Tab-separated table of C-alpha atoms and ligand atoms in Angstrom:
chain	number	residue	atom	x	y	z
A	908	MET	CA	82.669	-16.206	157.458
A	909	SER	CA	84.283	-20.548	158.760
A	910	GLN	CA	85.330	-22.407	156.400
A	911	VAL	CA	83.419	-26.128	156.182
A	912	ASP	CA	84.327	-29.137	154.397
A	913	VAL	CA	83.692	-29.616	151.066
A	914	ILE	CA	85.591	-29.395	147.912
A	915	ALA	CA	83.440	-27.676	145.680
A	916	ILE	CA	83.958	-28.261	141.883
A	917	ASP	CA	82.321	-25.894	139.410
A	918	GLY	CA	82.451	-26.494	135.412
A	919	PRO	CA	80.841	-27.009	132.037
A	920	VAL	CA	79.420	-29.633	130.392
A	921	ALA	CA	81.110	-33.151	130.213
A	922	SER	CA	84.282	-31.544	132.086
A	923	GLY	CA	84.387	-34.141	133.344
A	924	LYS	CA	83.277	-33.302	136.806
A	925	GLY	CA	80.706	-35.718	138.120
A	926	SER	CA	83.789	-39.126	137.635
A	927	VAL	CA	85.830	-36.953	139.713
A	928	SER	CA	84.169	-36.426	141.885
A	929	SER	CA	82.636	-39.890	143.105
A	930	GLY	CA	86.409	-41.066	142.751
A	931	VAL	CA	87.328	-37.910	144.907
A	932	ALA	CA	84.472	-38.799	147.702
A	933	LYS	CA	85.569	-42.596	147.026
A	934	ALA	CA	89.349	-41.079	148.512
A	935	LEU	CA	88.406	-39.259	150.902
A	936	ASP	CA	84.974	-41.022	151.927
A	937	PHE	CA	83.038	-38.254	151.248
A	938	HIS	CA	80.134	-38.175	150.589
A	939	VAL	CA	78.581	-36.531	147.245
A	940	LEU	CA	76.488	-34.057	145.880
A	941	ASP	CA	75.004	-33.761	141.856
A	942	SER	CA	73.236	-30.684	142.358
A	943	GLY	CA	72.808	-30.955	138.605
A	944	ALA	CA	70.999	-33.844	139.098
A	945	LEU	CA	68.911	-31.865	140.610
A	946	TYR	CA	68.611	-29.587	137.895
A	947	ARG	CA	67.618	-32.589	135.837
A	948	LEU	CA	65.000	-33.681	138.556
A	949	THR	CA	63.088	-30.822	137.728
A	950	ALA	CA	63.122	-30.838	134.667
A	951	LEU	CA	62.177	-34.084	134.192
A	952	ALA	CA	58.993	-33.957	136.812
A	953	CYS	CA	57.745	-30.753	134.554
A	954	MET	CA	58.067	-32.500	131.655
A	955	ASN	CA	55.820	-35.443	133.336
A	956	GLN	CA	53.999	-32.780	134.462
A	957	CYS	CA	53.246	-30.902	131.180
A	958	VAL	CA	54.486	-27.908	132.594
A	959	ASP	CA	55.801	-25.094	129.767
A	960	LEU	CA	59.673	-24.367	130.506
A	961	SER	CA	59.276	-21.045	130.063
A	962	ASP	CA	56.793	-20.968	132.644
A	963	ALA	CA	59.037	-19.775	136.013
A	964	ALA	CA	56.671	-19.719	138.482
A	965	ALA	CA	55.687	-22.891	136.942
A	966	ALA	CA	58.611	-24.436	136.797
A	967	GLU	CA	59.736	-22.664	140.402
A	968	LYS	CA	56.334	-24.295	142.006
A	969	VAL	CA	57.988	-27.994	140.844
A	970	ALA	CA	61.038	-27.314	142.232
A	971	GLN	CA	60.292	-26.946	145.866
A	972	SER	CA	57.698	-29.856	145.563
A	973	LEU	CA	60.241	-31.449	144.696
A	974	ASN	CA	61.101	-34.449	147.532
A	975	PRO	CA	64.219	-37.001	144.654
A	976	LEU	CA	65.212	-39.733	146.608
A	977	PHE	CA	69.062	-40.576	146.020
A	978	LYS	CA	69.378	-44.520	147.382
A	979	ASP	CA	72.613	-47.306	146.683
A	980	GLY	CA	73.797	-45.018	143.812
A	981	LYS	CA	70.362	-44.844	141.883
A	982	ILE	CA	67.750	-41.939	141.865
A	983	TYR	CA	63.994	-42.376	142.312
A	984	LEU	CA	61.119	-39.314	141.320
A	985	GLU	CA	58.167	-40.152	142.760
A	986	GLY	CA	58.707	-43.823	143.459
A	987	LYS	CA	59.348	-44.276	139.867
A	988	GLU	CA	63.338	-45.230	139.716
A	989	VAL	CA	64.700	-43.061	136.681
A	990	THR	CA	68.323	-42.519	137.229
A	991	ASP	CA	68.930	-43.132	133.723
A	992	ALA	CA	66.105	-41.173	132.374
A	993	ILE	CA	67.473	-37.994	133.191
A	994	ARG	CA	71.069	-38.277	131.303
A	995	THR	CA	69.453	-37.583	128.022
A	996	GLU	CA	70.262	-35.243	126.242
A	997	GLU	CA	66.761	-33.205	126.110
A	998	VAL	CA	66.201	-33.545	130.009
A	999	GLY	CA	70.345	-31.871	130.063
A	1000	LEU	CA	69.637	-29.448	127.138
A	1001	ASN	CA	65.269	-27.898	129.917
A	1002	ALA	CA	67.184	-28.290	133.050
A	1003	SER	CA	69.573	-25.201	131.690
A	1004	LYS	CA	66.830	-23.990	130.523
A	1005	ILE	CA	64.693	-23.595	134.058
A	1006	ALA	CA	68.091	-22.942	135.797
A	1007	ALA	CA	67.986	-19.962	134.673
A	1008	TYR	CA	65.229	-19.148	137.003
A	1009	PRO	CA	66.205	-17.643	140.314
A	1010	GLY	CA	63.423	-18.865	141.259
A	1011	VAL	CA	64.021	-22.243	141.522
A	1012	ARG	CA	67.131	-21.609	142.565
A	1013	LYS	CA	66.888	-20.925	145.777
A	1014	ALA	CA	64.354	-23.421	145.585
A	1015	LEU	CA	66.941	-26.067	145.673
A	1016	PHE	CA	69.673	-24.275	147.582
A	1017	GLU	CA	67.915	-25.072	150.664
A	1018	LEU	CA	68.422	-29.395	149.113
A	1019	GLN	CA	71.760	-29.026	147.977
A	1020	ARG	CA	73.269	-27.745	151.387
A	1021	ARG	CA	73.306	-30.639	153.162
A	1022	SER	CA	75.712	-32.037	151.976
A	1023	ALA	CA	80.720	-33.049	151.227
A	1024	VAL	CA	82.413	-32.636	147.335
A	1025	ALA	CA	79.637	-30.814	145.749
A	1026	ASP	CA	79.364	-30.943	141.986
A	1027	GLY	CA	77.594	-27.802	139.982
A	1028	ARG	CA	77.636	-24.630	138.697
A	1029	ASP	CA	77.753	-22.549	141.015
A	1030	MET	CA	79.036	-24.460	144.497
A	1031	GLY	CA	81.995	-22.474	144.614
A	1032	SER	CA	80.444	-19.769	144.143
A	1033	VAL	CA	76.577	-19.324	145.518
A	1034	VAL	CA	76.087	-23.114	146.813
A	1035	PHE	CA	78.331	-23.526	149.686
A	1036	PRO	CA	81.152	-20.257	149.509
A	1037	GLU	CA	83.174	-21.979	152.433
A	1038	ALA	CA	84.326	-24.458	150.588
A	1039	ARG	CA	87.693	-26.054	151.899
A	1040	LEU	CA	88.729	-25.768	148.117
A	1041	LYS	CA	87.390	-24.865	145.490
A	1042	ILE	CA	87.868	-26.391	141.476
A	1043	PHE	CA	86.553	-24.922	138.726
A	1044	LEU	CA	87.184	-27.882	136.551
A	1045	THR	CA	87.425	-27.892	132.509
A	1046	ALA	CA	88.876	-28.892	129.006
A	1047	SER	CA	88.595	-28.280	125.372
A	1048	ALA	CA	84.628	-28.937	123.392
A	1049	GLU	CA	86.136	-31.414	121.586
A	1050	SER	CA	87.127	-34.092	124.466
A	1051	ARG	CA	84.799	-32.939	126.495
A	1052	ALA	CA	82.384	-34.015	123.469
A	1053	LYS	CA	84.252	-37.229	122.615
A	1054	ARG	CA	84.070	-38.375	126.636
A	1055	ARG	CA	79.916	-37.694	126.453
A	1056	TYR	CA	79.951	-39.703	122.964
A	1057	ASN	CA	82.173	-42.221	124.743
A	1058	GLN	CA	79.302	-42.253	127.576
A	1059	LEU	CA	76.809	-42.248	125.559
A	1060	LYS	CA	78.057	-45.104	123.804
A	1061	GLU	CA	78.916	-47.420	127.005
A	1062	LYS	CA	75.470	-46.876	127.607
A	1063	GLY	CA	74.364	-48.114	123.750
A	1064	ILE	CA	73.530	-44.726	122.339
A	1065	SER	CA	74.431	-43.136	119.515
A	1066	SER	CA	75.498	-40.216	118.764
A	1067	ASN	CA	77.460	-37.297	117.143
A	1068	ILE	CA	80.388	-35.788	118.177
A	1069	ASP	CA	79.323	-32.565	116.245
A	1070	ASP	CA	76.087	-31.948	117.188
A	1071	LEU	CA	77.727	-32.836	120.214
A	1072	VAL	CA	80.273	-30.404	120.426
A	1073	SER	CA	77.363	-27.323	119.229
A	1074	ASP	CA	74.843	-28.533	121.680
A	1075	LEU	CA	77.244	-28.648	124.727
A	1076	LYS	CA	78.258	-24.865	123.349
A	1077	ASP	CA	74.514	-24.225	123.253
A	1078	ARG	CA	74.108	-25.049	126.955
A	1079	ASP	CA	77.294	-23.552	127.873
A	1080	ARG	CA	76.727	-20.223	126.215
A	1081	ARG	CA	73.173	-19.507	128.188
A	1082	ASP	CA	74.389	-21.615	131.753
A	1083	MET	CA	77.920	-18.392	131.591
A	1084	GLU	CA	74.957	-16.331	130.200
A	1085	ARG	CA	72.034	-16.461	132.359
A	1086	SER	CA	71.680	-13.719	134.747
A	1087	VAL	CA	71.371	-15.331	138.089
A	1088	ALA	CA	74.308	-17.665	139.852
A	1089	PRO	CA	76.184	-18.174	136.470
A	1090	LEU	CA	78.518	-20.409	134.902
A	1091	LYS	CA	82.423	-18.918	135.817
A	1092	PRO	CA	85.075	-20.295	138.252
A	1093	ALA	CA	83.989	-18.851	141.946
A	1094	GLU	CA	86.801	-16.599	143.829
A	1095	GLY	CA	89.395	-18.505	145.461
A	1096	ALA	CA	88.427	-21.363	142.349
A	1097	ARG	CA	91.664	-23.319	141.323
A	1098	ILE	CA	91.260	-24.226	137.967
A	1099	LEU	CA	91.765	-27.418	136.771
A	1100	ASP	CA	92.445	-27.696	132.739
A	1101	SER	CA	91.860	-31.330	132.213
A	1102	SER	CA	91.875	-31.828	128.700
A	1103	GLY	CA	95.148	-33.538	128.407
A	1104	LEU	CA	94.651	-35.600	132.303
A	1105	THR	CA	93.395	-39.104	132.596
A	1106	LEU	CA	90.602	-38.870	135.286
A	1107	GLN	CA	93.384	-40.429	138.199
A	1108	GLU	CA	95.561	-38.312	137.408
A	1109	THR	CA	92.321	-35.819	137.386
A	1110	ILE	CA	91.139	-37.028	140.584
A	1111	ASP	CA	94.953	-37.114	142.529
A	1112	LEU	CA	95.518	-33.819	141.711
A	1113	VAL	CA	92.391	-32.602	143.501
A	1114	LEU	CA	93.261	-35.104	146.177
A	1115	ALA	CA	96.424	-32.986	146.725
A	1116	TRP	CA	95.095	-29.521	146.869
A	1117	TYR	CA	93.073	-30.946	149.262
A	1118	ARG	CA	95.934	-31.632	151.400
A	1119	GLU	CA	97.089	-28.975	150.736
A	1120	SER	CA	93.957	-26.461	151.501
A	1121	LYS	CA	94.011	-28.953	155.426
A	1122	ALA	CA	99.017	-28.852	155.823
B	1431	LIG	O1	75.272	-31.166	135.644
B	1431	LIG	P1	74.686	-31.671	134.759
B	1431	LIG	O2	74.818	-31.382	133.193
B	1431	LIG	O3	73.760	-33.169	134.990
B	1431	LIG	O4	73.191	-30.187	134.750
B	1431	LIG	C1	72.172	-29.830	133.951
B	1431	LIG	C2	71.848	-28.335	133.561
B	1431	LIG	O5	72.144	-28.534	135.511
B	1431	LIG	C3	73.364	-27.441	133.639
B	1431	LIG	O6	73.317	-27.749	132.267
B	1431	LIG	C4	73.054	-25.949	133.976
B	1431	LIG	C5	72.437	-27.039	135.248
B	1431	LIG	N1	72.648	-26.506	136.873
B	1431	LIG	C6	72.472	-24.863	137.692
B	1431	LIG	O7	72.651	-24.545	136.579
B	1431	LIG	N2	73.998	-25.575	138.875
B	1431	LIG	C7	73.993	-26.326	139.679
B	1431	LIG	N3	74.439	-26.642	139.753
B	1431	LIG	C8	74.390	-27.647	138.239
B	1431	LIG	C9	73.583	-27.660	136.806
């Protein structure tokens, strides 16, 4: 398989994939594929259409007809801005549920292949196996919960650290144990544990690895 100029960054909930991906993409002038947003959009569309989330075929149909618009940093679904609406814990949890359905993953596959710094759970293993650089970005559950806590606080949403730790462990378990495209480091992926690193240090390390991969 010939290599594509893609950096695939996979990892568990709140490991910093979004911030690292956008920092690296900015430095390289790459486009970002936030694949989690597609699963979140599918979950939100299911919720809006009162689709039973335990009905795999119905969720697949929703994923097949998903037509989101990503424009100027904002996300639209059916003409309505949903940039913040897809970031709630409820939508994240439902995204993790429908992400376990093979039909949903298949429907979203083509949408994902269009793009360059790709962030998700299966970017390096399934969507871009020929990526130039594959990273499995992780951090301890406690430091991920703390980051999520601070993110929510910035948005004026109050939360509880212990609940966040338990929610993200639940979500990790479901993402890791599903039979289709489970969350795990892709073959050839470099493991990046960002627990003790700042965002800029993490971005700089990815950029250094990317330069190394092209040398
Ligand atoms: O990265 P995120 O929290 O926005 O993703 C929401 C859920 O979508 C996550 O719990 C698992 C699922 N997901 C996936 O299965 N595969 C991806 N490539 C991205 C997200």
